[in-house]
């Protein structure tokens, strides 16, 4: 059993004083009656039964005690509730062409755009997101997913100029983003971050494909513009981009096309705002849209049992009220316990579940307050949900060691419904800590439970590639103990890597079938 408001139980300390008061008042009455008649004569004259008066006082005291217990909020018995999950589908189309190296927006157009995307992910977490990068052509970097942590990892690894197709093709970016929505019907949004200099394609021609999709465009850069820096492998500026006439190219923010696209799709255009008011307005617009039903999840908590002591309190209060009509007149002093109980009801703060309050704070990104509520829940022995939620809170506070401790405690409860999400988050936490072997083992554990988990497979690929990169692309001789520690032998790792490489080669073959267009403007 746990309590919502355990401090209220201190009110039970008043019971001995109430008992002493009743005894004192009873003796005072006995002495007063003795002045006028003997106890036997007084009982006959008033038809008063002494035992009935004692029972009435006991009922009043018990009513007070059970009211206090009800106010303290007892809980026991685990109950599960279905929660409907609804979200919008948001594709982010990010310009990664050479012009995004310009520094008219600090530190660069590209890095400032990445920061805006991360801010959006932090204030609007209940949506599904996907990422498309584009230059002369567009590529899907991340399909629609609810795994915000993985998307953040991809953003950290992304850099401008990586796509081997020079130029800027906004039309292809919009088309590729629209293809990603599949069967989503209600809330479909494309957030376009670019300087607006469209050098290839015809965006106006693909507006028909965007039926029912709202485009919010953010123009990155300034109207005055800047030269496009050319950098070496160390990131040092070696010169500036020149056109075919040998003149230095000045890249400027072009709002005309972005305004046209936003207006045609009932979206909005925003010039770049360093204070992120543009992102906040986009988030408000997405929140006001109809959401797609994504499925159901289960939330477990201890059931509130305050109606039981409350019913007992009302029963004893009723008994205290009725007994005087049978045996004696009810006096003001007899009403004191009931009055005190009612006073507690009126003055008591509303009772709320610590886990629910923690979840609300977590959703609002108030991780410090969420941590406090989850810790309060743990003091009341709330169980695996509190440990799991506290681990998630520490993860986003980047306290990865504390997150791991709480994830491990949640795992000891052996909850099958929580297992997949728990080990997936543990794997992400290991990845963040740089413990690639642990992350690989946990991702594999998730895939054994749910082979269809595309998020786990995608993150496993990232972890394997990072491990291969850290090892210099070579696998030396390792002992059997070291293989077991990561949960995957060299042969198994090689098979998974080969599978992922084959998938990537097939994707590249499809892309290579389309010849790379010759462009004179490669920025």
Coordinates of C-alpha atoms in Angstrom, one line a residue:
X1 CA 0.0 0.0 0.0
X2 CA 1.1 3.5 -0.8
X3 CA -0.3 7.0 0.0
X4 CA -0.9 10.0 -2.2
X5 CA -0.6 12.4 0.8
X6 CA 1.0 10.5 3.7
X7 CA 1.6 13.7 5.7
X8 CA -2.1 14.0 6.3
X9 CA -1.9 10.8 8.5
X10 CA -0.3 13.0 11.2
X11 CA -3.8 14.2 11.9
X12 CA -4.5 10.9 13.5
X13 CA -2.3 12.0 16.4
X14 CA -5.3 14.2 17.4
X15 CA -7.3 11.1 18.3
X16 CA -5.9 10.7 21.9
X17 CA -6.7 14.4 22.6
X18 CA -10.2 13.9 21.2
X19 CA -10.6 10.8 23.5
X20 CA -9.4 12.9 26.5
X21 CA -11.8 15.6 25.6
X22 CA -14.7 13.1 25.5
X23 CA -13.8 11.7 28.9
X24 CA -13.5 15.1 30.4
X25 CA -16.8 16.2 29.0
X26 CA -18.5 13.0 30.1
X27 CA -17.3 13.4 33.7
X28 CA -18.4 17.0 33.8
X29 CA -21.8 16.0 32.8
X30 CA -21.9 13.2 35.4
X31 CA -21.0 15.8 38.1
X32 CA -23.6 18.2 36.9
X33 CA -26.3 15.6 36.9
X34 CA -25.3 14.4 40.4
X35 CA -26.2 17.8 41.8
X36 CA -29.9 17.4 40.9
X37 CA -30.5 13.6 41.1
X38 CA -28.9 10.2 41.5
X39 CA -27.6 8.6 38.3
X40 CA -30.4 6.0 38.5
X41 CA -33.1 8.6 38.8
X42 CA -31.6 10.8 36.1
X43 CA -31.5 7.9 33.7
X44 CA -35.2 7.2 34.3
X45 CA -36.2 10.8 33.9
X46 CA -34.3 11.3 30.6
X47 CA -34.6 7.8 29.2
X48 CA -30.8 8.0 28.5
X49 CA -28.6 5.0 28.1
X50 CA -25.0 5.6 29.1
X51 CA -23.6 3.0 26.8
X52 CA -25.4 4.6 23.8
X53 CA -23.6 7.8 24.5
X54 CA -20.2 6.0 24.6
X55 CA -21.0 4.3 21.3
X56 CA -21.9 7.7 19.7
X57 CA -18.5 9.2 20.8
X58 CA -16.7 6.1 19.5
X59 CA -18.5 6.5 16.2
X60 CA -17.5 10.1 16.0
X61 CA -13.9 9.3 16.6
X62 CA -13.9 6.5 14.0
X63 CA -15.6 8.8 11.5
X64 CA -12.8 11.3 12.0
X65 CA -10.1 8.6 11.7
X66 CA -11.5 7.2 8.5
X67 CA -11.9 10.6 6.9
X68 CA -8.2 11.3 7.6
X69 CA -7.3 7.9 6.0
X70 CA -9.4 8.7 2.9
X71 CA -7.8 12.1 2.6
X72 CA -4.3 10.5 2.7
X73 CA -5.2 8.6 -0.5
X74 CA -4.5 4.9 0.0
X75 CA -3.5 2.9 -3.1
X76 CA -3.1 -0.8 -3.7
X77 CA -3.8 -3.2 -6.5
X78 CA -2.1 -2.7 -9.9
X79 CA -4.4 -1.6 -12.8
X80 CA -3.7 -1.1 -16.5
X81 CA -5.4 1.5 -18.7
X82 CA -5.5 1.8 -22.4
X83 CA -4.2 5.1 -23.8
X84 CA -4.9 6.2 -27.4
X85 CA -1.9 7.5 -29.2
X86 CA -2.4 10.2 -31.8
X87 CA 0.2 12.2 -33.7
X88 CA 0.9 14.3 -36.8
X89 CA 3.3 13.2 -39.5
X90 CA 6.0 15.8 -40.1
X91 CA 8.7 15.5 -42.8
X92 CA 11.6 17.9 -42.5
X93 CA 13.2 18.8 -45.8
X94 CA 16.7 20.2 -45.1
X95 CA 18.9 22.0 -47.7
X96 CA 22.4 20.5 -47.5
X97 CA 23.8 22.2 -50.6
X98 CA 27.1 24.1 -50.7
X99 CA 25.3 27.5 -50.2
X100 CA 24.4 26.3 -46.6
X101 CA 28.0 26.9 -45.7
X102 CA 27.4 30.6 -45.8
X103 CA 27.9 32.4 -42.4
X104 CA 25.4 35.2 -42.8
X105 CA 23.4 33.2 -40.1
X106 CA 25.7 32.1 -37.3
X107 CA 27.5 29.8 -37.1
X108 CA 26.5 28.8 -40.6
X109 CA 23.1 28.4 -42.4
X110 CA 23.3 24.6 -42.1
X111 CA 24.2 24.5 -38.4
X112 CA 21.6 27.1 -37.5
X113 CA 19.0 24.9 -39.4
X114 CA 20.1 21.8 -37.4
X115 CA 19.6 23.8 -34.2
X116 CA 16.1 24.8 -35.2
X117 CA 15.1 21.2 -36.0
X118 CA 16.4 20.0 -32.6
X119 CA 14.4 22.8 -30.9
X120 CA 11.3 21.6 -32.7
X121 CA 11.9 18.0 -31.5
X122 CA 12.3 19.3 -27.9
X123 CA 8.9 21.2 -27.8
X124 CA 6.8 18.9 -30.0
X125 CA 7.7 15.3 -29.0
X126 CA 4.4 13.5 -29.6
X127 CA 4.7 13.6 -33.4
X128 CA 6.3 11.3 -36.0
X129 CA 9.2 12.8 -37.8
X130 CA 11.1 12.1 -41.0
X131 CA 14.1 13.8 -42.6
X132 CA 14.9 14.5 -46.2
X133 CA 18.2 16.0 -47.3
X134 CA 18.5 17.7 -50.7
X135 CA 20.9 19.5 -52.9
X136 CA 20.7 18.7 -56.7
X137 CA 18.6 15.7 -55.7
X138 CA 16.7 14.7 -52.6
X139 CA 17.4 11.6 -50.4
X140 CA 15.4 10.2 -47.5
X141 CA 17.7 10.2 -44.6
X142 CA 15.2 9.0 -42.0
X143 CA 11.7 7.7 -42.7
X144 CA 8.8 8.7 -40.5
X145 CA 9.4 7.5 -36.9
X146 CA 8.5 8.2 -33.4
X147 CA 12.1 7.6 -32.2
X148 CA 13.3 11.1 -31.5
X149 CA 16.6 9.9 -30.0
X150 CA 17.6 8.2 -33.3
X151 CA 16.7 11.2 -35.4
X152 CA 18.8 13.4 -33.1
X153 CA 21.7 11.0 -33.7
X154 CA 21.3 11.3 -37.4
X155 CA 21.2 15.1 -37.2
X156 CA 24.5 15.0 -35.2
X157 CA 26.2 13.0 -38.0
X158 CA 24.8 15.0 -40.9
X159 CA 26.9 17.7 -42.6
X160 CA 26.4 20.0 -45.6
X161 CA 27.8 19.1 -48.9
X162 CA 27.6 15.4 -48.4
X163 CA 25.1 14.7 -51.2
X164 CA 27.1 14.1 -54.4
X165 CA 24.6 16.0 -56.6
X166 CA 25.4 19.8 -56.7
X167 CA 22.8 22.5 -56.9
X168 CA 19.5 23.0 -55.2
X169 CA 16.4 21.1 -56.2
X170 CA 13.4 22.2 -54.0
X171 CA 10.9 20.4 -56.3
X172 CA 12.6 17.0 -55.7
X173 CA 12.7 17.7 -52.0
X174 CA 9.0 18.3 -51.8
X175 CA 8.2 15.3 -54.0
X176 CA 10.4 13.0 -51.9
X177 CA 8.9 14.3 -48.7
X178 CA 5.3 13.7 -50.0
X179 CA 6.2 10.1 -50.9
X180 CA 7.0 9.4 -47.2
X181 CA 3.5 10.0 -45.9
X182 CA 2.2 6.6 -47.1
X183 CA -1.4 6.2 -45.8
X184 CA -1.5 9.1 -43.3
X185 CA -4.6 11.1 -43.9
X186 CA -5.2 14.0 -41.5
X187 CA -2.1 15.8 -40.3
X188 CA 0.6 15.9 -42.9
X189 CA 3.2 18.6 -42.7
X190 CA 6.4 19.4 -44.6
X191 CA 8.9 21.8 -42.9
X192 CA 11.2 23.2 -45.6
X193 CA 14.5 24.8 -44.4
X194 CA 16.4 26.4 -47.3
X195 CA 17.8 29.7 -48.6
X196 CA 15.3 29.5 -51.4
X197 CA 17.7 29.6 -54.3
X198 CA 16.2 27.0 -56.6
X199 CA 18.6 26.0 -59.3
X200 CA 17.0 22.9 -60.7
X201 CA 13.5 21.5 -61.1
X202 CA 10.1 23.2 -61.2
X203 CA 8.4 23.3 -57.8
X204 CA 5.2 24.8 -59.2
X205 CA 4.8 21.6 -61.3
X206 CA 4.7 19.3 -58.3
X207 CA 2.2 21.3 -56.2
X208 CA -0.5 18.8 -57.3
X209 CA 1.3 16.1 -55.4
X210 CA 1.0 18.2 -52.2
X211 CA -2.8 18.0 -52.0
X212 CA -3.7 17.9 -48.3
X213 CA -0.1 18.6 -47.2
X214 CA 0.8 21.9 -45.6
X215 CA 4.2 23.3 -46.2
X216 CA 5.8 25.6 -43.7
X217 CA 8.9 27.2 -45.2
X218 CA 11.8 28.9 -43.3
X219 CA 14.0 31.1 -45.4
X220 CA 17.6 30.6 -44.0
X221 CA 20.0 33.4 -44.7
X222 CA 19.8 37.1 -45.3
X223 CA 18.6 39.2 -48.3
X224 CA 22.1 40.7 -48.6
X225 CA 23.8 37.3 -48.8
X226 CA 27.4 36.2 -48.5
X227 CA 30.0 34.5 -50.7
X228 CA 30.0 30.7 -50.5
X229 CA 33.2 29.5 -48.8
X230 CA 35.2 26.6 -50.2
X231 CA 36.8 24.5 -47.4
X232 CA 39.5 21.9 -47.3
X233 CA 39.3 18.5 -45.4
X234 CA 40.3 20.3 -42.1
X235 CA 37.4 22.8 -42.5
X236 CA 39.6 25.7 -43.3
X237 CA 38.4 28.3 -45.9
X238 CA 40.6 28.1 -49.0
X239 CA 38.6 30.4 -51.2
X240 CA 35.0 31.2 -52.4
X241 CA 32.8 29.6 -54.9
X242 CA 33.0 31.2 -58.4
X243 CA 30.6 31.0 -61.4
X244 CA 31.5 29.9 -64.9
X245 CA 32.6 33.5 -65.6
X246 CA 35.1 33.5 -62.8
X247 CA 33.1 35.9 -60.6
X248 CA 32.5 35.2 -56.9
X249 CA 29.0 33.9 -56.2
X250 CA 26.9 35.7 -53.7
X251 CA 24.2 33.5 -52.2
X252 CA 21.1 35.4 -51.0
X253 CA 17.8 34.3 -49.3
X254 CA 15.1 34.2 -52.0
X255 CA 11.7 34.4 -50.5
X256 CA 9.6 34.5 -53.7
X257 CA 9.3 30.8 -54.4
X258 CA 9.0 29.9 -50.7
X259 CA 6.0 32.3 -50.3
X260 CA 4.4 30.8 -53.4
X261 CA 4.7 27.2 -52.1
X262 CA 3.5 28.1 -48.6
X263 CA 0.5 30.0 -49.9
X264 CA -0.5 27.2 -52.4
X265 CA -0.5 24.6 -49.6
X266 CA -2.2 26.7 -46.9
X267 CA 1.0 26.7 -45.0
X268 CA 3.1 29.7 -43.9
X269 CA 6.5 31.3 -44.7
X270 CA 8.8 32.5 -42.0
X271 CA 12.1 34.4 -42.4
X272 CA 14.8 32.9 -40.2
X273 CA 14.3 34.0 -36.6
X274 CA 17.3 33.4 -34.2
X275 CA 14.8 33.5 -31.2
X276 CA 13.0 30.5 -32.6
X277 CA 9.6 32.3 -32.8
X278 CA 9.2 30.8 -36.3
X279 CA 9.5 27.2 -34.9
X280 CA 7.1 28.0 -32.0
X281 CA 4.4 29.2 -34.4
X282 CA 4.8 26.1 -36.6
X283 CA 4.5 23.9 -33.5
X284 CA 1.3 25.8 -32.5
X285 CA -0.1 25.2 -36.0
X286 CA 0.7 21.5 -35.9
X287 CA -0.9 21.1 -32.4
X288 CA -4.2 22.7 -33.8
X289 CA -4.4 20.1 -36.6
X290 CA -6.4 16.8 -36.5
X291 CA -4.2 13.9 -35.4
X292 CA -3.9 10.4 -36.9
X293 CA -4.7 7.5 -34.7
X294 CA -1.4 5.5 -34.2
X295 CA -2.5 2.8 -31.8
X296 CA -2.9 2.1 -28.2
X297 CA -0.5 1.8 -25.3
X298 CA -1.0 0.6 -21.7
X299 CA -0.3 2.7 -18.6
X300 CA -0.2 0.8 -15.2
X301 CA -0.6 2.3 -11.7
X302 CA -1.9 1.4 -8.3
X303 CA -5.6 1.9 -8.0
X304 CA -7.0 4.6 -5.7
X305 CA -8.9 3.0 -2.8
X306 CA -10.0 6.2 -0.9
X307 CA -13.7 5.3 -1.5
X308 CA -13.4 2.4 1.0
X309 CA -12.3 4.5 4.1
X310 CA -14.6 7.3 2.9
X311 CA -17.6 5.0 3.0
X312 CA -16.6 3.8 6.5
X313 CA -16.3 7.4 7.6
X314 CA -19.8 8.3 6.3
X315 CA -21.2 5.2 8.0
X316 CA -19.8 6.1 11.4
X317 CA -20.8 9.7 11.0
X318 CA -24.4 8.6 10.2
X319 CA -24.4 6.4 13.3
X320 CA -23.1 9.2 15.4
X321 CA -25.9 11.4 14.0
X322 CA -28.7 8.9 14.6
X323 CA -27.9 7.6 18.1
X324 CA -28.7 10.9 19.9
X325 CA -32.3 10.8 18.5
X326 CA -32.7 7.5 20.2
X327 CA -31.0 8.2 23.5
X328 CA -30.4 11.9 24.1
X329 CA -30.3 15.3 22.6
X330 CA -27.3 16.1 20.4
X331 CA -25.1 18.8 21.7
X332 CA -22.7 21.2 20.0
X333 CA -19.7 19.4 21.5
X334 CA -20.7 16.1 20.0
X335 CA -20.4 17.7 16.5
X336 CA -16.8 18.6 16.9
X337 CA -15.2 15.4 15.4
X338 CA -17.6 15.6 12.4
X339 CA -16.9 19.3 12.0
X340 CA -13.1 18.7 12.1
X341 CA -13.4 16.0 9.4
X342 CA -15.4 18.2 7.1
X343 CA -12.9 21.0 7.7
X344 CA -10.2 18.6 6.5
X345 CA -12.2 17.8 3.4
X346 CA -12.7 21.4 2.5
X347 CA -9.1 22.5 3.2
X348 CA -7.3 19.5 1.7
X349 CA -5.4 20.0 -1.6
X350 CA -6.5 17.9 -4.5
X351 CA -4.9 14.5 -4.7
X352 CA -3.0 13.7 -7.8
X353 CA -0.9 10.8 -8.9
X354 CA 2.9 11.5 -8.7
X355 CA 3.5 9.5 -11.8
X356 CA 0.8 11.4 -13.7
X357 CA 2.2 14.7 -12.6
X358 CA 5.7 13.5 -13.5
X359 CA 4.5 12.5 -17.0
X360 CA 2.9 15.9 -17.5
X361 CA 6.1 17.7 -16.5
X362 CA 8.1 15.4 -18.8
X363 CA 5.8 16.2 -21.7
X364 CA 6.3 19.9 -21.0
X365 CA 10.1 19.4 -21.0
X366 CA 10.3 20.3 -17.3
X367 CA 12.7 17.5 -16.6
X368 CA 13.7 18.8 -13.2
X369 CA 10.1 18.8 -11.9
X370 CA 9.5 15.4 -13.6
X371 CA 12.4 14.0 -11.7
X372 CA 11.0 15.2 -8.4
X373 CA 7.6 13.7 -9.0
X374 CA 9.0 10.3 -10.1
X375 CA 11.2 10.3 -7.0
X376 CA 8.2 11.0 -4.8
X377 CA 6.4 8.0 -6.5
X378 CA 9.4 5.8 -5.8
X379 CA 9.3 6.7 -2.1
X380 CA 5.8 5.2 -2.2
X381 CA 7.0 2.1 -3.9
X382 CA 5.4 2.9 -7.3
X383 CA 7.2 0.1 -9.2
X384 CA 8.7 -0.3 -12.6
X385 CA 6.9 2.5 -14.3
X386 CA 8.5 5.1 -12.0
X387 CA 12.0 3.7 -12.5
X388 CA 11.5 3.5 -16.3
X389 CA 10.1 7.1 -16.5
X390 CA 12.9 8.4 -14.2
X391 CA 15.5 6.7 -16.5
X392 CA 13.9 8.5 -19.5
X393 CA 14.1 11.8 -17.6
X394 CA 17.8 11.3 -16.8
X395 CA 18.4 10.3 -20.5
X396 CA 17.1 13.7 -21.7
X397 CA 19.0 15.5 -18.9
X398 CA 22.1 13.7 -20.3
X399 CA 22.8 12.0 -17.0
X400 CA 23.4 8.7 -18.7
X401 CA 24.8 6.9 -15.7
X402 CA 21.8 7.7 -13.6
X403 CA 19.5 6.7 -16.5
X404 CA 21.2 3.3 -16.7
X405 CA 20.8 2.7 -12.9
X406 CA 17.0 3.3 -13.2
X407 CA 16.6 1.3 -16.4
X408 CA 18.3 -1.6 -14.7
X409 CA 16.0 -1.3 -11.6
X410 CA 12.9 -1.2 -13.9
X411 CA 14.2 -4.4 -15.7
X412 CA 14.1 -6.3 -12.4
X413 CA 10.3 -6.2 -12.4
X414 CA 10.2 -8.4 -15.4
X415 CA 7.2 -6.6 -17.1
X416 CA 6.7 -8.2 -20.6
X417 CA 4.7 -5.2 -21.9
X418 CA 7.5 -2.8 -20.9
X419 CA 10.4 -5.0 -22.0
X420 CA 10.8 -3.9 -25.6
X421 CA 10.7 -0.1 -24.9
X422 CA 12.9 -0.5 -21.9
X423 CA 15.7 -2.4 -23.6
X424 CA 15.5 -0.1 -26.7
X425 CA 16.0 2.9 -24.5
X426 CA 18.8 1.2 -22.6
X427 CA 20.4 0.6 -25.9
X428 CA 20.1 4.2 -26.9
X429 CA 21.6 5.2 -23.5
X430 CA 24.6 2.9 -24.1
X431 CA 25.1 4.4 -27.5
X432 CA 25.2 7.9 -26.0
X433 CA 27.7 6.7 -23.4
X434 CA 29.9 5.3 -26.2
X435 CA 29.4 1.7 -25.0
X436 CA 28.8 0.3 -28.4
X437 CA 29.1 -3.4 -27.4
X438 CA 26.3 -2.9 -24.8
X439 CA 24.2 -1.0 -27.3
X440 CA 24.6 -3.7 -30.0
X441 CA 23.6 -6.5 -27.6
X442 CA 20.5 -4.6 -26.4
X443 CA 19.4 -3.7 -30.0
X444 CA 19.7 -7.4 -30.8
X445 CA 17.6 -8.3 -27.8
X446 CA 14.9 -5.9 -29.0
X447 CA 15.0 -7.4 -32.5
X448 CA 14.7 -11.0 -31.1
X449 CA 11.5 -9.9 -29.4
X450 CA 10.2 -7.8 -32.3
X451 CA 12.0 -8.5 -35.6
X452 CA 9.8 -5.9 -37.3
X453 CA 11.3 -3.0 -35.3
X454 CA 12.7 -0.8 -38.0
X455 CA 14.0 1.7 -35.4
X456 CA 16.0 -0.9 -33.6
X457 CA 17.4 -2.3 -36.9
X458 CA 18.3 1.2 -38.0
X459 CA 20.1 2.0 -34.7
X460 CA 21.9 -1.3 -34.8
X461 CA 23.3 -0.3 -38.2
X462 CA 24.5 3.0 -36.8
X463 CA 26.1 1.2 -33.8
X464 CA 27.8 -1.4 -36.0
X465 CA 29.1 1.2 -38.4
X466 CA 30.4 3.3 -35.5
X467 CA 32.2 0.3 -34.0
X468 CA 33.7 -0.6 -37.4
X469 CA 34.8 3.0 -37.8
X470 CA 36.4 3.0 -34.3
X471 CA 38.2 -0.2 -35.1
X472 CA 39.6 1.3 -38.3
X473 CA 37.5 -1.0 -40.4
X474 CA 39.5 -4.1 -39.3
X475 CA 38.7 -6.9 -37.0
X476 CA 41.6 -8.3 -35.1
X477 CA 41.8 -11.6 -33.2
X478 CA 39.6 -11.5 -30.1
X479 CA 39.1 -13.9 -27.3
X480 CA 35.9 -15.7 -26.6
X481 CA 35.2 -13.6 -23.5
X482 CA 35.4 -10.3 -25.4
X483 CA 33.0 -11.6 -28.0
X484 CA 30.4 -12.5 -25.3
X485 CA 30.7 -9.1 -23.7
X486 CA 29.1 -7.3 -26.7
X487 CA 26.6 -10.1 -27.2
X488 CA 27.7 -10.7 -30.8
X489 CA 30.6 -12.7 -32.3
X490 CA 32.8 -11.4 -35.1
X491 CA 31.0 -13.7 -37.6
X492 CA 27.6 -12.5 -36.5
X493 CA 28.7 -8.9 -36.7
X494 CA 30.1 -9.5 -40.2
X495 CA 26.9 -11.1 -41.4
X496 CA 24.8 -8.2 -40.2
X497 CA 27.2 -5.7 -41.7
X498 CA 27.1 -7.6 -45.0
X499 CA 23.3 -7.6 -45.0
X500 CA 23.2 -3.8 -44.3
X501 CA 25.8 -3.2 -47.0
X502 CA 23.8 -5.2 -49.5
X503 CA 20.7 -3.2 -48.7
X504 CA 22.7 0.0 -49.2
X505 CA 24.2 -1.2 -52.5
X506 CA 20.8 -2.0 -53.8
X507 CA 19.6 1.4 -52.9
X508 CA 22.6 3.0 -54.6
X509 CA 22.0 0.9 -57.8
X510 CA 18.5 2.3 -58.0
X511 CA 19.9 5.8 -57.6
X512 CA 22.7 5.2 -60.2
X513 CA 20.1 4.3 -62.8
X514 CA 19.2 8.0 -63.0
X515 CA 22.2 9.9 -64.6
X516 CA 23.5 12.8 -62.7
X517 CA 22.5 16.0 -64.5
X518 CA 25.2 18.5 -65.6
X519 CA 24.7 21.8 -63.8
X520 CA 26.5 25.1 -64.2
X521 CA 25.3 26.3 -60.8
X522 CA 26.6 23.8 -58.2
X523 CA 25.7 25.6 -55.0

